[in-house]
mmCIF file of C-alpha atoms in Angstrom:
data_model
loop_
_atom_site.group_PDB
_atom_site.id
_atom_site.type_symbol
_atom_site.label_atom_id
_atom_site.label_comp_id
_atom_site.label_asym_id
_atom_site.label_seq_id
_atom_site.Cartn_x
_atom_site.Cartn_y
_atom_site.Cartn_z
ATOM 1 C CA MET X 141 24.935 -5.159 -32.674
ATOM 2 C CA GLU X 142 22.843 -2.972 -34.943
ATOM 3 C CA PHE X 143 19.307 -1.785 -34.234
ATOM 4 C CA THR X 144 16.755 -0.873 -36.819
ATOM 5 C CA ARG X 145 14.878 2.404 -36.527
ATOM 6 C CA ARG X 146 11.754 0.544 -35.395
ATOM 7 C CA GLU X 147 13.644 -1.358 -32.656
ATOM 8 C CA THR X 148 15.249 1.883 -31.436
ATOM 9 C CA LEU X 149 11.857 3.590 -31.191
ATOM 10 C CA ALA X 150 10.404 0.590 -29.336
ATOM 11 C CA LEU X 151 13.277 0.593 -26.822
ATOM 12 C CA GLY X 152 12.897 4.347 -26.280
ATOM 13 C CA ALA X 153 9.132 4.038 -25.747
ATOM 14 C CA GLY X 154 9.667 1.183 -23.286
ATOM 15 C CA ALA X 155 12.215 3.194 -21.314
ATOM 16 C CA ALA X 156 9.882 6.202 -21.195
ATOM 17 C CA LEU X 157 7.015 3.997 -19.982
ATOM 18 C CA MET X 158 9.159 2.463 -17.234
ATOM 19 C CA THR X 159 10.029 5.889 -15.854
ATOM 20 C CA PHE X 160 6.340 6.865 -15.741
ATOM 21 C CA LEU X 161 4.947 3.710 -14.046
ATOM 22 C CA PRO X 162 6.223 4.382 -10.481
ATOM 23 C CA PHE X 163 4.584 7.824 -10.502
ATOM 24 C CA ARG X 164 1.224 6.334 -11.493
ATOM 25 C CA ALA X 165 1.451 3.733 -8.705
ATOM 26 C CA ASN X 166 1.931 6.498 -6.133
ATOM 27 C CA ALA X 167 -0.982 8.398 -7.668
ATOM 28 C CA ALA X 168 -3.201 5.323 -7.214
ATOM 29 C CA VAL X 169 -2.285 5.168 -3.512
ATOM 30 C CA GLU X 170 -3.058 8.863 -3.076
ATOM 31 C CA ASP X 171 -6.389 8.381 -4.877
ATOM 32 C CA VAL X 172 -7.392 5.588 -2.481
ATOM 33 C CA ILE X 173 -6.365 7.684 0.541
ATOM 34 C CA ASN X 174 -8.286 10.724 -0.717
ATOM 35 C CA GLU X 175 -11.372 8.594 -1.330
ATOM 36 C CA PHE X 176 -11.206 7.226 2.233
ATOM 37 C CA THR X 177 -10.521 10.571 3.914
ATOM 38 C CA GLY X 178 -12.610 12.750 1.631
ATOM 39 C CA GLY X 179 -9.531 14.903 1.038
ATOM 40 C CA ALA X 180 -9.047 15.693 4.751
ATOM 41 C CA ALA X 181 -5.575 16.083 6.244
ATOM 42 C CA VAL X 182 -3.975 12.963 7.707
ATOM 43 C CA ALA X 183 -1.750 13.330 10.782
ATOM 44 C CA ASP X 184 1.049 10.945 11.699
ATOM 45 C CA GLY X 185 0.187 8.747 14.675
ATOM 46 C CA GLY X 186 -3.127 7.715 16.178
ATOM 47 C CA VAL X 187 -2.907 4.186 14.801
ATOM 48 C CA ASP X 188 -0.659 1.243 15.695
ATOM 49 C CA LEU X 189 0.596 -0.916 12.816
ATOM 50 C CA THR X 190 2.402 -4.177 13.473
ATOM 51 C CA ALA X 191 4.167 -5.901 10.573
ATOM 52 C CA PRO X 192 7.467 -7.788 10.289
ATOM 53 C CA GLU X 193 10.559 -5.915 9.117
ATOM 54 C CA ILE X 194 11.535 -8.870 6.939
ATOM 55 C CA ALA X 195 9.015 -11.292 5.434
ATOM 56 C CA GLU X 196 10.493 -14.542 4.183
ATOM 57 C CA ASN X 197 7.477 -15.149 1.972
ATOM 58 C CA GLY X 198 5.448 -12.339 0.397
ATOM 59 C CA ASN X 199 2.409 -14.614 0.011
ATOM 60 C CA THR X 200 1.439 -14.487 3.701
ATOM 61 C CA VAL X 201 2.658 -11.447 5.611
ATOM 62 C CA PRO X 202 0.978 -11.055 9.030
ATOM 63 C CA VAL X 203 -0.275 -7.529 9.746
ATOM 64 C CA ALA X 204 -2.172 -6.151 12.757
ATOM 65 C CA VAL X 205 -3.713 -2.686 13.158
ATOM 66 C CA SER X 206 -5.358 -0.988 16.124
ATOM 67 C CA SER X 207 -6.516 2.487 17.011
ATOM 68 C CA GLU X 208 -8.339 3.455 20.181
ATOM 69 C CA GLY X 209 -11.606 5.180 19.279
ATOM 70 C CA ALA X 210 -11.428 4.459 15.542
ATOM 71 C CA THR X 211 -14.553 4.006 13.458
ATOM 72 C CA ALA X 212 -12.647 2.622 10.435
ATOM 73 C CA ILE X 213 -9.109 1.604 9.482
ATOM 74 C CA LEU X 214 -7.830 1.434 5.887
ATOM 75 C CA LEU X 215 -4.899 -0.886 5.128
ATOM 76 C CA LEU X 216 -2.758 -0.279 2.010
ATOM 77 C CA ALA X 217 0.198 -2.011 0.347
ATOM 78 C CA THR X 218 1.784 0.755 -1.736
ATOM 79 C CA GLY X 219 3.740 -1.483 -4.130
ATOM 80 C CA ASN X 220 0.935 -3.861 -5.083
ATOM 81 C CA PRO X 221 -0.920 -3.446 -8.382
ATOM 82 C CA THR X 222 -4.089 -2.829 -6.351
ATOM 83 C CA PRO X 223 -2.930 -0.926 -3.246
ATOM 84 C CA GLY X 224 -6.132 -1.181 -1.187
ATOM 85 C CA VAL X 225 -5.872 -4.337 0.940
ATOM 86 C CA ALA X 226 -8.724 -4.018 3.465
ATOM 87 C CA THR X 227 -11.024 -1.609 5.240
ATOM 88 C CA PHE X 228 -12.088 -2.511 8.761
ATOM 89 C CA ARG X 229 -15.185 -0.762 10.172
ATOM 90 C CA PHE X 230 -16.048 -0.665 13.881
ATOM 91 C CA GLY X 231 -19.487 0.007 15.315
ATOM 92 C CA PRO X 232 -20.339 1.471 18.724
ATOM 93 C CA LEU X 233 -20.576 -2.011 20.292
ATOM 94 C CA ALA X 234 -17.136 -3.163 19.126
ATOM 95 C CA GLY X 235 -15.089 -4.535 22.011
ATOM 96 C CA SER X 236 -11.862 -3.171 20.551
ATOM 97 C CA GLN X 237 -10.832 -1.279 17.466
ATOM 98 C CA SER X 238 -8.230 -3.740 16.229
ATOM 99 C CA ALA X 239 -7.875 -6.279 13.432
ATOM 100 C CA SER X 240 -5.277 -8.665 12.110
ATOM 101 C CA THR X 241 -4.894 -10.434 8.803
ATOM 102 C CA ARG X 242 -2.342 -11.853 6.397
ATOM 103 C CA ILE X 243 -1.658 -9.946 3.215
ATOM 104 C CA ARG X 244 0.155 -10.621 -0.039
ATOM 105 C CA LEU X 245 3.008 -8.292 -0.985
ATOM 106 C CA ALA X 246 4.487 -8.050 -4.489
ATOM 107 C CA GLY X 247 7.927 -7.168 -3.083
ATOM 108 C CA THR X 248 9.647 -4.860 -0.632
ATOM 109 C CA GLN X 249 7.274 -1.951 -0.006
ATOM 110 C CA ASP X 250 5.497 0.229 2.532
ATOM 111 C CA VAL X 251 2.380 -0.946 4.340
ATOM 112 C CA VAL X 252 0.170 1.981 5.382
ATOM 113 C CA ALA X 253 -2.694 2.081 7.888
ATOM 114 C CA ILE X 254 -5.031 5.078 8.072
ATOM 115 C CA ALA X 255 -7.548 5.310 10.906
ATOM 116 C CA GLN X 256 -10.683 7.432 10.923
ATOM 117 C CA LEU X 257 -11.186 8.507 14.523
ATOM 118 C CA ALA X 258 -14.526 9.162 16.194
ATOM 119 C CA ASP X 259 -13.979 12.948 16.121
ATOM 120 C CA GLY X 260 -13.603 12.871 12.308
ATOM 121 C CA SER X 261 -9.816 13.260 12.226
ATOM 122 C CA PHE X 262 -7.455 10.806 10.550
ATOM 123 C CA GLY X 263 -4.231 9.186 11.761
ATOM 124 C CA ARG X 264 -1.552 7.359 9.807
ATOM 125 C CA ALA X 265 1.151 4.753 10.415
ATOM 126 C CA THR X 266 3.634 3.376 7.882
ATOM 127 C CA LYS X 267 5.936 0.364 8.051
ATOM 128 C CA THR X 268 8.417 -0.849 5.433
ATOM 129 C CA VAL X 269 8.386 -4.624 4.898
ATOM 130 C CA LYS X 270 11.299 -6.258 3.074
ATOM 131 C CA VAL X 271 10.168 -9.330 1.136
ATOM 132 C CA THR X 272 12.830 -11.905 0.378
ATOM 133 C CA ILE X 273 10.643 -14.132 -1.853
ATOM 134 C CA GLY X 274 8.108 -12.375 -4.107
ATOM 135 C CA GLY X 275 4.456 -12.928 -3.270
ATOM 136 C CA CYS X 276 2.668 -11.660 -6.380
ATOM 137 C CA GLY X 277 4.362 -13.533 -9.184
ATOM 138 C CA GLY X 278 7.894 -12.574 -8.145
#
């Protein structure tokens, strides 16, 4: 099989683009985290994240988050085209600082929860969810 010069350049450009895309996705996640935290340091722990290890269908993956004393919790799906899934805010009269929802995952990826605690610090929890059937067009 012979390639023309134009086809060779197109294949090379496509390969270069594919190596760059994962780095940009991670940058988008870091941008969302920095916007939520204002650039503050995020410690591991302080938030409980419940998600299945294996999701049979990526269209409806049940996720629950809770953090005692949290004023807000950010939920992210790192492999989705738009990583920010939800932000839950809790006022002083909230009975508990917990929430649950179903999210759509594009494939096997990490789900991240970041909690803003009442003292201004931030906690983080991460869980890897393996998706057997793609949820976002997969």
